[in-house]
């Protein structure tokens, strides 16, 4: 079974899918005339200020919607994923992560805009949104099967890659770093997860609004300190990134050597893994934002991709490069000797520890725990929205119980097969979502053009 799943995933996450993801981002960037660069400053202004328009409707603020989305994105992909990209693709992989991040901002923008435009109110008066809604309502009922396909795979992926896989990683870290057994970790996670998710979206977004900024700042500050300590390696690090984004790396210092295609492949794949652009997850929370126009929340949503890929992933990558830990065979810049058998997450921990000692290693360990827990909370929102679409509001309690159960199972079970299933479901979420985005691109362009052509919008932007 595992071999079959690995072959399926090898195809689903192969070059055609990655090209489709990157291609969609490139196409939307062209259609929107590079909006993610032109309007980035305005987008951040919207993200951190309250929408004063009295016509604004929604369940949570733009900021809390963004933080909930970031809770799902800022995770172990920003620690282990970046390390994997660099060790397998070389420093040049960071450049390609930047590229896919910038293109992914256009994809995220389109997802959030369509989520807002086609959102609906459920029986409790709360908004529901996501790719399944804009596929069905935007393309018509004949596309409903595609909408259901996204919902099925989204609900399953939330139980796996968004939940049990995360709790499994947390349990491993708690055991290895803090000597807490899996059963104890499982019980604690079940209690904390239940307290938050049974409180509904407003409690989840409130927790994310406090938890995520503190967590991200804590990690980024530690990374900046390490980069500052190794300040003399900053320019050589950037030189390596740009040089090896376009040229092969010769075998040296025990390093096996890498061709440019490997840098591109791992940079693109891990960039997408870290920011989820194209998977449709941001659309599942964006519709709950309290805002007066779909474009406003779309702009806010795209800042999440910038924060995750351009800031957090870059910090991790620079730490690995300036400390010499990007080469798992011994370090090509600073010559730091270290264990060549280190896995991705442990490699990042060792890189932090090389400059900050045991404190640095604990920072990474705690980051893995907190990032993983925030991912569990955020992916519950994604999963329950998908479940609600299929079975209605009155049955979501069933999903809550299943979700909490998956959290516990993850801490005590081997999840190799579950990871493979979840990885497959994650990829299968992408296909219906990208079809919806490409078929509805004219709506995205029309809404965007109308918003920025409005004289009132221009006045608000300048005030």
mmCIF file of C-alpha atoms in Angstrom, residues 227-457:
data_model
loop_
_atom_site.group_PDB
_atom_site.id
_atom_site.type_symbol
_atom_site.label_atom_id
_atom_site.label_comp_id
_atom_site.label_asym_id
_atom_site.label_seq_id
_atom_site.Cartn_x
_atom_site.Cartn_y
_atom_site.Cartn_z
ATOM 1 C CA UNK A 227 22.763 36.103 11.233
ATOM 2 C CA UNK A 228 24.127 39.127 13.098
ATOM 3 C CA UNK A 229 26.727 36.992 14.899
ATOM 4 C CA UNK A 230 27.831 35.653 11.511
ATOM 5 C CA UNK A 231 27.513 39.023 9.765
ATOM 6 C CA UNK A 232 30.682 38.478 7.728
ATOM 7 C CA UNK A 233 28.992 35.551 5.978
ATOM 8 C CA UNK A 234 25.845 37.455 4.870
ATOM 9 C CA UNK A 235 27.221 38.716 1.541
ATOM 10 C CA UNK A 236 28.834 35.335 0.693
ATOM 11 C CA UNK A 237 25.517 33.666 1.568
ATOM 12 C CA UNK A 238 23.526 35.816 -0.866
ATOM 13 C CA UNK A 239 26.271 35.307 -3.461
ATOM 14 C CA UNK A 240 25.822 31.540 -3.115
ATOM 15 C CA UNK A 241 22.047 31.823 -3.410
ATOM 16 C CA UNK A 242 22.133 33.835 -6.638
ATOM 17 C CA UNK A 243 25.098 31.993 -8.141
ATOM 18 C CA UNK A 244 23.727 28.489 -7.638
ATOM 19 C CA UNK A 245 20.188 29.412 -8.667
ATOM 20 C CA UNK A 246 21.558 29.434 -12.228
ATOM 21 C CA UNK A 247 24.735 27.344 -12.131
ATOM 22 C CA UNK A 248 25.553 23.801 -10.950
ATOM 23 C CA UNK A 249 27.341 23.131 -7.669
ATOM 24 C CA UNK A 250 30.493 21.050 -8.008
ATOM 25 C CA UNK A 251 31.138 18.284 -5.523
ATOM 26 C CA UNK A 252 33.271 19.727 -2.717
ATOM 27 C CA UNK A 253 33.792 19.248 0.991
ATOM 28 C CA UNK A 254 31.925 15.967 0.750
ATOM 29 C CA UNK A 255 28.962 17.651 -0.968
ATOM 30 C CA UNK A 256 27.626 15.497 -3.814
ATOM 31 C CA UNK A 257 27.106 18.325 -6.294
ATOM 32 C CA UNK A 258 23.792 19.606 -7.657
ATOM 33 C CA UNK A 259 22.510 20.588 -11.084
ATOM 34 C CA UNK A 260 20.349 23.687 -11.575
ATOM 35 C CA UNK A 261 17.209 21.620 -12.182
ATOM 36 C CA UNK A 262 17.481 20.201 -8.652
ATOM 37 C CA UNK A 263 17.681 23.713 -7.176
ATOM 38 C CA UNK A 264 14.572 24.699 -9.133
ATOM 39 C CA UNK A 265 12.673 21.520 -8.308
ATOM 40 C CA UNK A 266 13.276 21.620 -4.556
ATOM 41 C CA UNK A 267 12.915 25.390 -4.321
ATOM 42 C CA UNK A 268 9.548 25.318 -6.082
ATOM 43 C CA UNK A 269 8.170 22.258 -4.262
ATOM 44 C CA UNK A 270 9.224 23.371 -0.770
ATOM 45 C CA UNK A 271 8.121 26.942 -1.483
ATOM 46 C CA UNK A 272 4.627 25.701 -2.278
ATOM 47 C CA UNK A 273 4.705 23.392 0.755
ATOM 48 C CA UNK A 274 5.530 26.328 3.025
ATOM 49 C CA UNK A 275 2.980 28.863 1.722
ATOM 50 C CA UNK A 276 0.166 26.557 0.439
ATOM 51 C CA UNK A 277 -0.428 28.796 -2.602
ATOM 52 C CA UNK A 278 -2.736 26.938 -4.973
ATOM 53 C CA UNK A 279 -4.072 24.479 -2.402
ATOM 54 C CA UNK A 280 -7.087 26.695 -1.651
ATOM 55 C CA UNK A 281 -6.656 26.718 2.132
ATOM 56 C CA UNK A 282 -6.662 30.519 2.435
ATOM 57 C CA UNK A 283 -10.071 30.600 0.732
ATOM 58 C CA UNK A 284 -11.516 28.503 3.560
ATOM 59 C CA UNK A 285 -10.903 31.286 6.119
ATOM 60 C CA UNK A 286 -10.800 34.456 3.986
ATOM 61 C CA UNK A 287 -14.593 34.513 3.593
ATOM 62 C CA UNK A 288 -15.012 35.041 7.340
ATOM 63 C CA UNK A 289 -13.120 38.330 7.302
ATOM 64 C CA UNK A 290 -15.042 41.496 8.137
ATOM 65 C CA UNK A 291 -14.472 43.718 5.129
ATOM 66 C CA UNK A 292 -16.409 45.886 2.700
ATOM 67 C CA UNK A 293 -14.916 44.593 -0.556
ATOM 68 C CA UNK A 294 -13.466 41.252 -1.755
ATOM 69 C CA UNK A 295 -10.301 42.965 -3.034
ATOM 70 C CA UNK A 296 -9.443 44.252 0.452
ATOM 71 C CA UNK A 297 -9.333 40.802 2.015
ATOM 72 C CA UNK A 298 -7.597 39.395 -1.055
ATOM 73 C CA UNK A 299 -4.789 41.929 -0.597
ATOM 74 C CA UNK A 300 -4.535 41.070 3.101
ATOM 75 C CA UNK A 301 -4.441 37.346 2.343
ATOM 76 C CA UNK A 302 -1.554 37.646 -0.094
ATOM 77 C CA UNK A 303 0.625 39.279 2.587
ATOM 78 C CA UNK A 304 0.605 35.908 4.369
ATOM 79 C CA UNK A 305 2.586 34.332 1.541
ATOM 80 C CA UNK A 306 5.089 37.197 1.667
ATOM 81 C CA UNK A 307 5.527 36.794 5.437
ATOM 82 C CA UNK A 308 5.953 33.024 5.282
ATOM 83 C CA UNK A 309 8.161 32.608 2.206
ATOM 84 C CA UNK A 310 10.025 35.880 1.798
ATOM 85 C CA UNK A 311 10.610 36.511 5.523
ATOM 86 C CA UNK A 312 10.381 33.327 7.647
ATOM 87 C CA UNK A 313 11.797 30.866 5.094
ATOM 88 C CA UNK A 314 14.559 33.304 4.168
ATOM 89 C CA UNK A 315 15.548 33.628 7.827
ATOM 90 C CA UNK A 316 15.819 29.837 8.152
ATOM 91 C CA UNK A 317 17.761 29.569 4.908
ATOM 92 C CA UNK A 318 20.239 32.292 5.851
ATOM 93 C CA UNK A 319 20.854 30.710 9.263
ATOM 94 C CA UNK A 320 21.667 27.390 7.583
ATOM 95 C CA UNK A 321 23.983 29.043 5.051
ATOM 96 C CA UNK A 322 25.877 31.528 7.273
ATOM 97 C CA UNK A 323 26.536 28.836 9.875
ATOM 98 C CA UNK A 324 27.728 26.396 7.205
ATOM 99 C CA UNK A 325 25.020 23.830 7.972
ATOM 100 C CA UNK A 326 23.458 23.893 4.506
ATOM 101 C CA UNK A 327 25.903 21.195 3.465
ATOM 102 C CA UNK A 328 25.059 18.130 5.559
ATOM 103 C CA UNK A 329 28.557 16.797 4.856
ATOM 104 C CA UNK A 330 30.494 19.471 6.700
ATOM 105 C CA UNK A 331 29.758 23.043 5.684
ATOM 106 C CA UNK A 332 31.224 24.826 2.677
ATOM 107 C CA UNK A 333 31.346 28.385 4.053
ATOM 108 C CA UNK A 334 32.425 28.396 7.659
ATOM 109 C CA UNK A 335 33.889 24.908 7.739
ATOM 110 C CA UNK A 336 31.825 23.921 10.783
ATOM 111 C CA UNK A 337 32.128 20.214 11.409
ATOM 112 C CA UNK A 338 28.863 18.450 12.115
ATOM 113 C CA UNK A 339 27.094 15.128 11.791
ATOM 114 C CA UNK A 340 26.361 14.324 8.106
ATOM 115 C CA UNK A 341 23.469 12.065 9.121
ATOM 116 C CA UNK A 342 21.428 14.943 10.544
ATOM 117 C CA UNK A 343 17.878 15.088 9.187
ATOM 118 C CA UNK A 344 16.294 18.349 8.047
ATOM 119 C CA UNK A 345 14.672 19.441 11.324
ATOM 120 C CA UNK A 346 17.678 18.392 13.385
ATOM 121 C CA UNK A 347 19.961 20.197 10.940
ATOM 122 C CA UNK A 348 18.144 23.484 11.576
ATOM 123 C CA UNK A 349 18.309 22.860 15.321
ATOM 124 C CA UNK A 350 22.051 22.215 15.092
ATOM 125 C CA UNK A 351 22.540 25.397 13.036
ATOM 126 C CA UNK A 352 20.801 27.475 15.718
ATOM 127 C CA UNK A 353 22.755 25.659 18.419
ATOM 128 C CA UNK A 354 26.096 26.381 16.733
ATOM 129 C CA UNK A 355 25.678 30.094 17.505
ATOM 130 C CA UNK A 356 23.352 30.153 20.514
ATOM 131 C CA UNK A 357 24.356 26.927 22.195
ATOM 132 C CA UNK A 358 21.709 24.771 23.863
ATOM 133 C CA UNK A 359 19.382 27.799 23.937
ATOM 134 C CA UNK A 360 19.361 27.834 20.137
ATOM 135 C CA UNK A 361 18.461 24.154 19.973
ATOM 136 C CA UNK A 362 15.612 24.663 22.442
ATOM 137 C CA UNK A 363 14.342 27.621 20.395
ATOM 138 C CA UNK A 364 13.979 25.367 17.358
ATOM 139 C CA UNK A 365 12.430 22.575 19.428
ATOM 140 C CA UNK A 366 9.858 24.932 20.950
ATOM 141 C CA UNK A 367 9.203 26.460 17.528
ATOM 142 C CA UNK A 368 8.443 23.010 16.118
ATOM 143 C CA UNK A 369 6.002 22.389 18.980
ATOM 144 C CA UNK A 370 4.242 25.747 18.738
ATOM 145 C CA UNK A 371 4.265 25.869 14.945
ATOM 146 C CA UNK A 372 2.843 22.349 14.858
ATOM 147 C CA UNK A 373 0.103 23.150 17.367
ATOM 148 C CA UNK A 374 -0.922 26.313 15.512
ATOM 149 C CA UNK A 375 -1.138 24.253 12.330
ATOM 150 C CA UNK A 376 -3.470 21.777 14.064
ATOM 151 C CA UNK A 377 -5.791 24.607 15.112
ATOM 152 C CA UNK A 378 -5.819 26.313 11.701
ATOM 153 C CA UNK A 379 -6.336 23.119 9.726
ATOM 154 C CA UNK A 380 -9.363 22.312 11.876
ATOM 155 C CA UNK A 381 -11.005 25.399 10.360
ATOM 156 C CA UNK A 382 -10.118 24.169 6.880
ATOM 157 C CA UNK A 383 -11.342 20.632 7.521
ATOM 158 C CA UNK A 384 -14.597 21.606 9.208
ATOM 159 C CA UNK A 385 -15.478 24.038 6.396
ATOM 160 C CA UNK A 386 -15.085 21.194 3.899
ATOM 161 C CA UNK A 387 -17.102 18.834 6.122
ATOM 162 C CA UNK A 388 -19.824 21.463 6.570
ATOM 163 C CA UNK A 389 -20.147 21.869 2.796
ATOM 164 C CA UNK A 390 -20.828 18.147 2.402
ATOM 165 C CA UNK A 391 -22.969 17.391 5.474
ATOM 166 C CA UNK A 392 -24.248 20.704 6.866
ATOM 167 C CA UNK A 393 -23.682 22.631 10.109
ATOM 168 C CA UNK A 394 -25.633 20.279 12.359
ATOM 169 C CA UNK A 395 -23.145 17.448 11.807
ATOM 170 C CA UNK A 396 -19.877 19.320 12.428
ATOM 171 C CA UNK A 397 -19.736 18.013 16.018
ATOM 172 C CA UNK A 398 -18.962 14.617 14.511
ATOM 173 C CA UNK A 399 -15.974 16.063 12.695
ATOM 174 C CA UNK A 400 -14.768 17.786 15.874
ATOM 175 C CA UNK A 401 -14.674 14.465 17.726
ATOM 176 C CA UNK A 402 -12.907 12.756 14.819
ATOM 177 C CA UNK A 403 -10.418 15.625 14.624
ATOM 178 C CA UNK A 404 -9.560 15.484 18.329
ATOM 179 C CA UNK A 405 -9.194 11.693 18.037
ATOM 180 C CA UNK A 406 -6.765 12.109 15.133
ATOM 181 C CA UNK A 407 -4.713 14.512 17.272
ATOM 182 C CA UNK A 408 -4.273 11.840 19.949
ATOM 183 C CA UNK A 409 -3.576 8.988 17.515
ATOM 184 C CA UNK A 410 -0.836 11.050 15.916
ATOM 185 C CA UNK A 411 1.134 11.209 19.161
ATOM 186 C CA UNK A 412 1.268 7.447 19.713
ATOM 187 C CA UNK A 413 1.158 5.840 16.260
ATOM 188 C CA UNK A 414 3.522 5.413 13.326
ATOM 189 C CA UNK A 415 2.109 7.574 10.562
ATOM 190 C CA UNK A 416 4.099 6.654 7.472
ATOM 191 C CA UNK A 417 1.011 5.474 5.581
ATOM 192 C CA UNK A 418 -1.174 8.265 6.981
ATOM 193 C CA UNK A 419 1.399 10.815 5.795
ATOM 194 C CA UNK A 420 1.337 9.274 2.318
ATOM 195 C CA UNK A 421 -2.490 9.366 2.200
ATOM 196 C CA UNK A 422 -2.533 12.957 3.458
ATOM 197 C CA UNK A 423 0.135 13.976 0.957
ATOM 198 C CA UNK A 424 -2.027 12.524 -1.793
ATOM 199 C CA UNK A 425 -5.143 14.300 -0.512
ATOM 200 C CA UNK A 426 -3.178 17.546 -0.331
ATOM 201 C CA UNK A 427 -2.213 17.239 -3.990
ATOM 202 C CA UNK A 428 -5.767 16.312 -4.982
ATOM 203 C CA UNK A 429 -7.066 19.489 -3.262
ATOM 204 C CA UNK A 430 -4.897 21.469 -5.617
ATOM 205 C CA UNK A 431 -6.340 20.187 -8.908
ATOM 206 C CA UNK A 432 -10.001 21.296 -8.552
ATOM 207 C CA UNK A 433 -8.891 24.563 -6.965
ATOM 208 C CA UNK A 434 -6.541 25.497 -9.817
ATOM 209 C CA UNK A 435 -9.200 24.578 -12.374
ATOM 210 C CA UNK A 436 -11.599 26.932 -10.589
ATOM 211 C CA UNK A 437 -9.037 29.753 -10.441
ATOM 212 C CA UNK A 438 -8.132 29.515 -14.112
ATOM 213 C CA UNK A 439 -11.759 29.375 -15.263
ATOM 214 C CA UNK A 440 -12.756 32.324 -13.044
ATOM 215 C CA UNK A 441 -9.765 34.572 -13.733
ATOM 216 C CA UNK A 442 -11.945 37.118 -15.582
ATOM 217 C CA UNK A 443 -13.991 37.632 -12.398
ATOM 218 C CA UNK A 444 -10.778 38.231 -10.440
ATOM 219 C CA UNK A 445 -9.554 40.772 -12.993
ATOM 220 C CA UNK A 446 -12.925 42.533 -13.219
ATOM 221 C CA UNK A 447 -13.312 42.896 -9.436
ATOM 222 C CA UNK A 448 -9.740 44.166 -9.145
ATOM 223 C CA UNK A 449 -10.051 46.693 -11.961
ATOM 224 C CA UNK A 450 -13.357 48.021 -10.610
ATOM 225 C CA UNK A 451 -11.979 48.435 -7.083
ATOM 226 C CA UNK A 452 -8.866 50.368 -8.064
ATOM 227 C CA UNK A 453 -10.760 52.488 -10.610
ATOM 228 C CA UNK A 454 -13.225 53.649 -7.923
ATOM 229 C CA UNK A 455 -12.549 57.308 -6.911
ATOM 230 C CA UNK A 456 -13.574 56.523 -3.311
ATOM 231 C CA UNK A 457 -10.971 53.763 -3.172
#
